[in-house]
Short mmCIF file of C-alpha atoms in Angstrom, two decimals:
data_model
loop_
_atom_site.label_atom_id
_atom_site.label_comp_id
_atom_site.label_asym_id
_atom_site.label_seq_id
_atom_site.Cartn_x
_atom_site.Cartn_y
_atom_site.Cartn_z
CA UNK A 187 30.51 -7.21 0.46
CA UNK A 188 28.53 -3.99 0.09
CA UNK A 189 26.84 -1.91 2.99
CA UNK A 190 23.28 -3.06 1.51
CA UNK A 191 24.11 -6.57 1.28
CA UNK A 192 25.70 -6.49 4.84
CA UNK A 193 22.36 -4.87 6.03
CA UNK A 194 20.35 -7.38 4.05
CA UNK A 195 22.25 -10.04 5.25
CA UNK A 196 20.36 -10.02 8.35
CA UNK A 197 18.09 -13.37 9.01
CA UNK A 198 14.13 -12.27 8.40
CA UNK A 199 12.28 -12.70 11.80
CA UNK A 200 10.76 -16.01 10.89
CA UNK A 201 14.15 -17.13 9.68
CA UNK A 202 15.64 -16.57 12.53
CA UNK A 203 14.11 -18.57 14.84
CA UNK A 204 15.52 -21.35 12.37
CA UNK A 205 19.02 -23.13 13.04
CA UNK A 206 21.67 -23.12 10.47
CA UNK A 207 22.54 -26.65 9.04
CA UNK A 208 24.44 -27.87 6.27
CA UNK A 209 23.53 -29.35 2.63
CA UNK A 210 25.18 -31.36 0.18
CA UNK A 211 25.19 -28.68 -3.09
CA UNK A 212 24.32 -31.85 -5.73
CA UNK A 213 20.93 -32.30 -3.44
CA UNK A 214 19.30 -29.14 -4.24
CA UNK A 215 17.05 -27.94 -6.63
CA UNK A 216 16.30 -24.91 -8.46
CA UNK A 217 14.36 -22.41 -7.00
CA UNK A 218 10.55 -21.31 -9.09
CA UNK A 219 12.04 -17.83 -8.19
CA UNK A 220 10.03 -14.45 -8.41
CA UNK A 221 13.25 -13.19 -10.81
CA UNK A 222 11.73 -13.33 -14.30
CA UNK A 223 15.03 -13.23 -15.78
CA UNK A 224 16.66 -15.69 -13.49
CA UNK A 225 20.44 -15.30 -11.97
CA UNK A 226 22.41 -12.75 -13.26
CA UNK A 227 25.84 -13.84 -14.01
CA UNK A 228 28.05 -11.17 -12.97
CA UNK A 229 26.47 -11.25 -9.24
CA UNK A 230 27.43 -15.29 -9.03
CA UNK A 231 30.79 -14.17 -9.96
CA UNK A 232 30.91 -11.57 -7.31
CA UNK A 233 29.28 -13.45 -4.61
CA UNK A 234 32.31 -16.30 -5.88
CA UNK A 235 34.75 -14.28 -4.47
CA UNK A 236 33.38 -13.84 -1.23
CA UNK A 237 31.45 -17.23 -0.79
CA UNK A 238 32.74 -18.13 2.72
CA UNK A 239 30.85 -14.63 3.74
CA UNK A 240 27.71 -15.19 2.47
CA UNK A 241 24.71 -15.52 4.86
CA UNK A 242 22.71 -18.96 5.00
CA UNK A 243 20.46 -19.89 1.63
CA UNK A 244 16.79 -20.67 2.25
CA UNK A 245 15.93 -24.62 1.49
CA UNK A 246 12.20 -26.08 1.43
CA UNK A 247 12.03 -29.28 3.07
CA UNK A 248 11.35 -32.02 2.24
CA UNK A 249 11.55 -30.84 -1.78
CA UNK A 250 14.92 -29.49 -0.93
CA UNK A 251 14.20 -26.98 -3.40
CA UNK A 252 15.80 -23.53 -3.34
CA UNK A 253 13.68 -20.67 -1.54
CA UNK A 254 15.87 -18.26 -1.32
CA UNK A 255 19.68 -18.01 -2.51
CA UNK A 256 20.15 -19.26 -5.86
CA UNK A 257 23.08 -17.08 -6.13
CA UNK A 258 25.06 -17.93 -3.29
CA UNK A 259 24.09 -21.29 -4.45
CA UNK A 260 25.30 -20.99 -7.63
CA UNK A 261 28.30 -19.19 -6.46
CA UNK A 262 28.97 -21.77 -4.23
CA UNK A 263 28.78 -24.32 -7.34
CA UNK A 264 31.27 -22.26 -9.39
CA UNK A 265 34.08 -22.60 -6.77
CA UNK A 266 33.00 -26.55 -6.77
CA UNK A 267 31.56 -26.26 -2.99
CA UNK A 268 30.33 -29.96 -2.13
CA UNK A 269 28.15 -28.49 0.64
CA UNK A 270 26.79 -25.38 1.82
CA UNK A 271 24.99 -23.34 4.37
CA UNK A 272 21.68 -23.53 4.89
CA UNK A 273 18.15 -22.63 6.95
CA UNK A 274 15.57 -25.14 6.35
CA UNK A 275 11.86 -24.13 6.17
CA UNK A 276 8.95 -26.39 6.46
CA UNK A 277 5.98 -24.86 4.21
CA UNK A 278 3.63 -25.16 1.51
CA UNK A 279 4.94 -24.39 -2.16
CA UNK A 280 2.58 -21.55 -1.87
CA UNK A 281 4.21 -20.00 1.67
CA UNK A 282 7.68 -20.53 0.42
CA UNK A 283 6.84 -18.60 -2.73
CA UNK A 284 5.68 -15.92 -0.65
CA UNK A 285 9.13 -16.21 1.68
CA UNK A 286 10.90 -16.05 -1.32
CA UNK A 287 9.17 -12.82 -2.56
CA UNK A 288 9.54 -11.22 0.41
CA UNK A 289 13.09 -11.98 1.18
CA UNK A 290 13.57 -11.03 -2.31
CA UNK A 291 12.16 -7.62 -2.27
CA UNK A 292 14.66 -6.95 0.62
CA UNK A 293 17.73 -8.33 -0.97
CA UNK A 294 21.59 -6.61 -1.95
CA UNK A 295 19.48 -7.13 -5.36
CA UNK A 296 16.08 -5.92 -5.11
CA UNK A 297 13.33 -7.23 -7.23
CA UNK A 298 12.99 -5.10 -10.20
CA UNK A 299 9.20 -3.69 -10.65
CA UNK A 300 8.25 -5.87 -13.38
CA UNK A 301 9.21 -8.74 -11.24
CA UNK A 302 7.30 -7.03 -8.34
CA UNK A 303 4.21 -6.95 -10.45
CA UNK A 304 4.12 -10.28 -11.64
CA UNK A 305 4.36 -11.49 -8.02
CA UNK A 306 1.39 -9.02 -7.17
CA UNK A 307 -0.54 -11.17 -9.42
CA UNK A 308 0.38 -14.46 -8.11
CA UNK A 309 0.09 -13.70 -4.83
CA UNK A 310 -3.69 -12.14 -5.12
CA UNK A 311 -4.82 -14.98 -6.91
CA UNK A 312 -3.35 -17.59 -4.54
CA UNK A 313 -4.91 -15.79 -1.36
CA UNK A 314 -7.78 -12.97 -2.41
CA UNK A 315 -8.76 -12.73 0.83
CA UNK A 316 -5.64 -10.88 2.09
CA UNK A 317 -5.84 -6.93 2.45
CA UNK A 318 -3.98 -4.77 0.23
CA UNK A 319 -1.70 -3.22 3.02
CA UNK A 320 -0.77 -7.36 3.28
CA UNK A 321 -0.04 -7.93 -0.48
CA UNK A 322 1.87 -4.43 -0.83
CA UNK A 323 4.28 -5.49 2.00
CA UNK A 324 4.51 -8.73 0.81
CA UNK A 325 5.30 -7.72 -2.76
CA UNK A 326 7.25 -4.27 -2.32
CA UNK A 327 4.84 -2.29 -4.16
CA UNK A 328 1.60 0.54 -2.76
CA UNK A 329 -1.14 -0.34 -1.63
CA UNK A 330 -2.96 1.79 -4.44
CA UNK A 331 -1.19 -0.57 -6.59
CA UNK A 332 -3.30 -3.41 -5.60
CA UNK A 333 -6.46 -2.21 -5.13
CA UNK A 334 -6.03 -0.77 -8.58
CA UNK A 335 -4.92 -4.05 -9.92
CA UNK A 336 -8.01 -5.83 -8.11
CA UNK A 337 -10.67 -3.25 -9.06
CA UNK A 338 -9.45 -4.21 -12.90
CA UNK A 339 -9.77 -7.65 -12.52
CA UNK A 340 -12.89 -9.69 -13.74
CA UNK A 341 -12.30 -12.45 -11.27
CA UNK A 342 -14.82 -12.29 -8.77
CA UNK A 343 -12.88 -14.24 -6.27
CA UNK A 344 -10.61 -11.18 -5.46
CA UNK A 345 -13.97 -9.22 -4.82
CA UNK A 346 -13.90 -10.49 -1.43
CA UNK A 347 -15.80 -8.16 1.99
CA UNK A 348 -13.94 -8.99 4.44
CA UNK A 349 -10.13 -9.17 4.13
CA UNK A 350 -7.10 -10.25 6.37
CA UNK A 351 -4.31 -7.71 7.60
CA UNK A 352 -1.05 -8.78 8.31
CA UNK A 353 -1.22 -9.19 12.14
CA UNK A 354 -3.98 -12.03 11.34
CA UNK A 355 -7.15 -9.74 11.93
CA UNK A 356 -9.78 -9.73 9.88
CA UNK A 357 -11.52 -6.73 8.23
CA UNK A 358 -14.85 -5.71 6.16
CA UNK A 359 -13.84 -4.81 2.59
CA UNK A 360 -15.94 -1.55 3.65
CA UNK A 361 -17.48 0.04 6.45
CA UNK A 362 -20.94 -0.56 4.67
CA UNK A 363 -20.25 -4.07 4.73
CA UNK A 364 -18.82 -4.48 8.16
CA UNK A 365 -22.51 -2.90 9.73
CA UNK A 366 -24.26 -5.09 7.26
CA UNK A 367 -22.57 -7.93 8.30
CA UNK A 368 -23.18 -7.04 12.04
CA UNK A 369 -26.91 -5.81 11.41
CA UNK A 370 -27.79 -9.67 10.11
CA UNK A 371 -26.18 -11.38 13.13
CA UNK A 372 -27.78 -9.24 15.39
CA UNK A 373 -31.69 -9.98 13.60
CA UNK A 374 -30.30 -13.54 14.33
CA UNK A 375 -28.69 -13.72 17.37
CA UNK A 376 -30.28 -10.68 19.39
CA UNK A 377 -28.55 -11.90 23.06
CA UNK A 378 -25.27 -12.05 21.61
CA UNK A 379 -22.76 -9.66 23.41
CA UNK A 380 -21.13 -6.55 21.26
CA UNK A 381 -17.88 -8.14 21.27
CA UNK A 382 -19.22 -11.33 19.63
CA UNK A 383 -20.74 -9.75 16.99
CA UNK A 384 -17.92 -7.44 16.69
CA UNK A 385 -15.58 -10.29 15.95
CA UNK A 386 -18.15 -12.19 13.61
CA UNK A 387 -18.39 -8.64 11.10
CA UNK A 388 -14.80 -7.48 11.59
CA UNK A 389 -15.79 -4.28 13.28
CA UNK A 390 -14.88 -2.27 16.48
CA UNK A 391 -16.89 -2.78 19.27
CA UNK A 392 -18.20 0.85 19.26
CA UNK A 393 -19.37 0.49 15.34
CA UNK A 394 -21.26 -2.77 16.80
CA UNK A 395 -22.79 -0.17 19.52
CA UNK A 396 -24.00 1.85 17.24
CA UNK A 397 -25.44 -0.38 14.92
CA UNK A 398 -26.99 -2.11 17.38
CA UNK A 399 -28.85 1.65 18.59
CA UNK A 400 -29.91 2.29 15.31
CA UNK A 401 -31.72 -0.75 15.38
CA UNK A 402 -33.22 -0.40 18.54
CA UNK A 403 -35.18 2.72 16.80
CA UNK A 404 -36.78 1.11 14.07
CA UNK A 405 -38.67 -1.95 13.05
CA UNK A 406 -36.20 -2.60 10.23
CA UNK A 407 -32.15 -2.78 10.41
CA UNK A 408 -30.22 0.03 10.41
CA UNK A 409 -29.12 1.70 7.38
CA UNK A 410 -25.67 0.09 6.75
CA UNK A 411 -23.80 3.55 5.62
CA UNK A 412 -20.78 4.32 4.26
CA UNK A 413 -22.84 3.91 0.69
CA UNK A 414 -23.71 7.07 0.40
CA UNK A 415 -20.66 9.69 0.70
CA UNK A 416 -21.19 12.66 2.88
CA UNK A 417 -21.73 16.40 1.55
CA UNK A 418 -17.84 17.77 0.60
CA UNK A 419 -18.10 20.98 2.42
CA UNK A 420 -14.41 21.59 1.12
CA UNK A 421 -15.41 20.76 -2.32
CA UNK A 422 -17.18 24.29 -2.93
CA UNK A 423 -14.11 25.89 -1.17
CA UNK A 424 -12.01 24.25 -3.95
CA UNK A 425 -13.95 24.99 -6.86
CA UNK A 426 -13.96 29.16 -5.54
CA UNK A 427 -9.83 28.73 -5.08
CA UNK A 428 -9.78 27.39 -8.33
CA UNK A 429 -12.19 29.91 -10.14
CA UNK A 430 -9.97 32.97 -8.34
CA UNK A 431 -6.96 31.38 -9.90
CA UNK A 432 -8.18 31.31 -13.43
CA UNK A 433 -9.05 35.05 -12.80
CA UNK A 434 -6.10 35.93 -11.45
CA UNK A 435 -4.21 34.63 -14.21
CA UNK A 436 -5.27 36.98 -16.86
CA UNK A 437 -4.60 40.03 -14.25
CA UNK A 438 -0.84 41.37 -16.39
CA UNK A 439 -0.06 42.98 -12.72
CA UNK A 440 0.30 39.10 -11.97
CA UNK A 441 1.41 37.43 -14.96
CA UNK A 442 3.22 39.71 -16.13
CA UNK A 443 5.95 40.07 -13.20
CA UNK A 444 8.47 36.98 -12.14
CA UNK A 445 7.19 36.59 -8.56
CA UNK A 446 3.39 36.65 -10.06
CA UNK A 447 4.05 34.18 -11.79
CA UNK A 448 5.54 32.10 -9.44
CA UNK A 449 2.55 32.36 -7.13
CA UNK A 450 0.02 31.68 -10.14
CA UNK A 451 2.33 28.23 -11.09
CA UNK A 452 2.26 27.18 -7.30
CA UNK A 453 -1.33 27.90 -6.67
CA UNK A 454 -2.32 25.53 -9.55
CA UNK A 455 -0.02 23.28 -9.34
CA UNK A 456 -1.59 22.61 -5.71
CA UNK A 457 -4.96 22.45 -6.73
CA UNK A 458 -4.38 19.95 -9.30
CA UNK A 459 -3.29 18.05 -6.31
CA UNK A 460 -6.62 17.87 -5.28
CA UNK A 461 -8.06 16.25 -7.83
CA UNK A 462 -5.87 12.96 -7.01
CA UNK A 463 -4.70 13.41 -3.62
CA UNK A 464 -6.51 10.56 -2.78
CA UNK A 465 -5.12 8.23 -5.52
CA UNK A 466 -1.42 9.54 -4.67
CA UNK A 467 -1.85 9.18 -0.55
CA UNK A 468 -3.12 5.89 -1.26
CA UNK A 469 -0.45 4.94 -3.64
CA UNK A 470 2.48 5.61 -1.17
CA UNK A 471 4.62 3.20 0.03
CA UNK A 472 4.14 2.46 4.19
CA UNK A 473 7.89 3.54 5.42
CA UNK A 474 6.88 6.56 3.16
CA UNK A 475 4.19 7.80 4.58
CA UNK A 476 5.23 9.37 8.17
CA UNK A 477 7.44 11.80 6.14
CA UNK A 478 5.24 12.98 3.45
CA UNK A 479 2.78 12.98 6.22
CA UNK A 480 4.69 15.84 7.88
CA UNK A 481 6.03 17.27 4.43
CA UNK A 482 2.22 17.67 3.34
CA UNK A 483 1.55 19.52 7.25
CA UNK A 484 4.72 22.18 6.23
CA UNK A 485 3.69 22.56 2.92
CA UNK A 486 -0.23 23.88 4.24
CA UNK A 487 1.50 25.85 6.72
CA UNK A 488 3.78 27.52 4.35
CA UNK A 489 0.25 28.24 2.27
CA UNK A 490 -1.39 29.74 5.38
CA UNK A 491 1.52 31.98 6.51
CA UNK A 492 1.63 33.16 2.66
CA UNK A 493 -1.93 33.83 2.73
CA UNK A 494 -1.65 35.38 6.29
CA UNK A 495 0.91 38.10 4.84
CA UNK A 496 -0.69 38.64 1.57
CA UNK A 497 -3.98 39.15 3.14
CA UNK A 498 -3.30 43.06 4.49
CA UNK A 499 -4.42 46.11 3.30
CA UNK A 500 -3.72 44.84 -0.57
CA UNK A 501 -6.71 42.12 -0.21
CA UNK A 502 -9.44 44.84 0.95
CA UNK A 503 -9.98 45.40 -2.80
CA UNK A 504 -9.54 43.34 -6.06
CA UNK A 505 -7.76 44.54 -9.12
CA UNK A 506 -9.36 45.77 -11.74
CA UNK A 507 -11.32 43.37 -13.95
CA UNK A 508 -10.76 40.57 -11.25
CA UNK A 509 -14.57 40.21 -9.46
CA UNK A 510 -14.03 39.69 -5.60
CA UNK A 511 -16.09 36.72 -5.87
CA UNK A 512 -15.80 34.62 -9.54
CA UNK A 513 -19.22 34.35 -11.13
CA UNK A 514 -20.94 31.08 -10.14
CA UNK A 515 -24.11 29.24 -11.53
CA UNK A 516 -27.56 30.53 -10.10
CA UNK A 517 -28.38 27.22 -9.35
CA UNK A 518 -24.54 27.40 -6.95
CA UNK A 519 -25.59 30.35 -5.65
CA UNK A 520 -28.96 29.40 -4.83
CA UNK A 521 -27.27 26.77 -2.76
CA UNK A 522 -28.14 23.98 -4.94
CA UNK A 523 -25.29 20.95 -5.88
#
């Protein structure tokens, strides 16, 4: 038995709580697995020869059909087992698919992507109203993976405002829609407390505060926000980094020597960052994003300390042909978007 299938073998939390019985082998059926391509041969064969090892198989009761195990199960058939052991869980055929995906995704033998995907698209058409973070645990895959896969959908079902997290809480699709939502129970229930109406629109009980301010300071209900995206202050900061670049490059003091060079790659390379750097922080996985959370932090401090030491008596004056400032619009220097 391998290290990851030792470490795998572990019960899941809700599995745990669950005893371990027995089951006659000729009473159970198939799993509707998430594995497109079904049991792979070689793994029964391996999992034969260590059968007596092998943690408990998932059953759904009263179906008796296979959640989770089919090839221990079928292990356990090849070495003509007449029973075998099992945990038995009481669920819809909808919550043991999503057990079985789950467990699956965790497994010795992870579900391949394809596989992954395909579940993505069961799972947010059998419950739209979960949040992405939810479905991307669930199914082993980003969250920028499902909201991309939502946003491309034509069903307006998975269009839902407010969505449900894992821990059971639910939250506005938006912050725009979470004041909205609070805005209209306030014009109806004025003597309600902030918490209550915090709990009706899936907001924090500040947000409801200051919803319920802005109200109080005009005849009409606040302006929901969130619609309307503030100025990008470091947007015009970006566009001058990228300008000095592309006039830096044609200085030959700069391309034309090996550590110039090096500095001209790396400076672009990290503004084209920018233009997705939402997109790819969205897109990473959640045990991911701690690290490249503190890998992004060194990589800006490495930028500044660069800057810090290039920026003596050699930045008082640009090179030849390179303007200290690029050349902007008239309407950009006027101050105008």
């Amino acid at each position: 038995m391998s290290t990851r299938e030792r470490r795998s073998a572990a019960p899941d939390p809700v599995l745990a709580r669950l005893p371990v019985e027995t089951a006659r082998v000729a009473l159970l059926r198939d799993a509707r697995s998430p594995r497109l391509d079904g049991t792979d041969p070689a793994r029964v064969a391996r999992l034969a020869e260590i059968v007596d090892e092998l943690p408990p198989i998932v059953v759904q009761r009263p179906a008796m059909r296979v959640v989770d195990g089919m090839h221990r199960l079928q292990a356990a058939r090849s070495r003509g087992r007449a029973s075998i052991r099992v945990r038995y869980f009481d669920g819809s055929d909808e919550d043991a698919y999503i057990l079985a995906v789950r467990l699956n995704v965790s497994h010795g033998l992870p579900l391949p992507m394809r596989d992954r995907l395909a579940a993505l698209s069961r799972v947010l058409q059998a419950f739209p109203h979960w949040s992405d973070r939810r479905i991307a645990a669930t199914c082993g895959v980003s969250p920028g993976t499902v909201a991309a896969r939502r946003r491309r959908s034509g069903d307006e079902r998975l269009h839902v405002n407010m969505r449900i997290g894992s821990d059971g809480r639910r939250q506005p699709r938006s912050a725009a829609a979470g004041r909205q939502a609070a805005a209209e129970f306030m014009r109806h229930n004025p003597e309600a407390s902030l918490r209550v109406v915090a709990r009706h629109a899936g907001i924090s009980v500040g947000t409801a505060l200051d919803v319920r301010r802005k109200a109080a300071h005009g005849p009409t209900c606040p302006d929901p926000g969130g619609d309307r995206p503030e100025p990008d202050a470091a947007a015009a900061v970006l566009r001058d980094a990228a300008a000095r670049v592309e006039q830096l490059a044609r200085d030959p003091s700069l391309w034309g020597s090996e550590h110039g060079r090096a500095v001209l790659r790396l400076a672009s390379a990290t503004l084209g960052l920018t233009k997705r750097s939402e997109e790819l922080a969205d897109g990473m996985p959640d045990h991911a994003r701690r690290a490249l959370h503190d890998v992004a932090r060194a990589c800006a401090l490495v930028w500044n300390r660069c800057g810090d030491r290039v920026g003596g008596a050699g930045a008082a004056a640009p090179p030849p042909g390179v303007p200290d400032r690029p050349h902007r619009p008239p309407e950009e220097e006027n101050g105008e978007p």
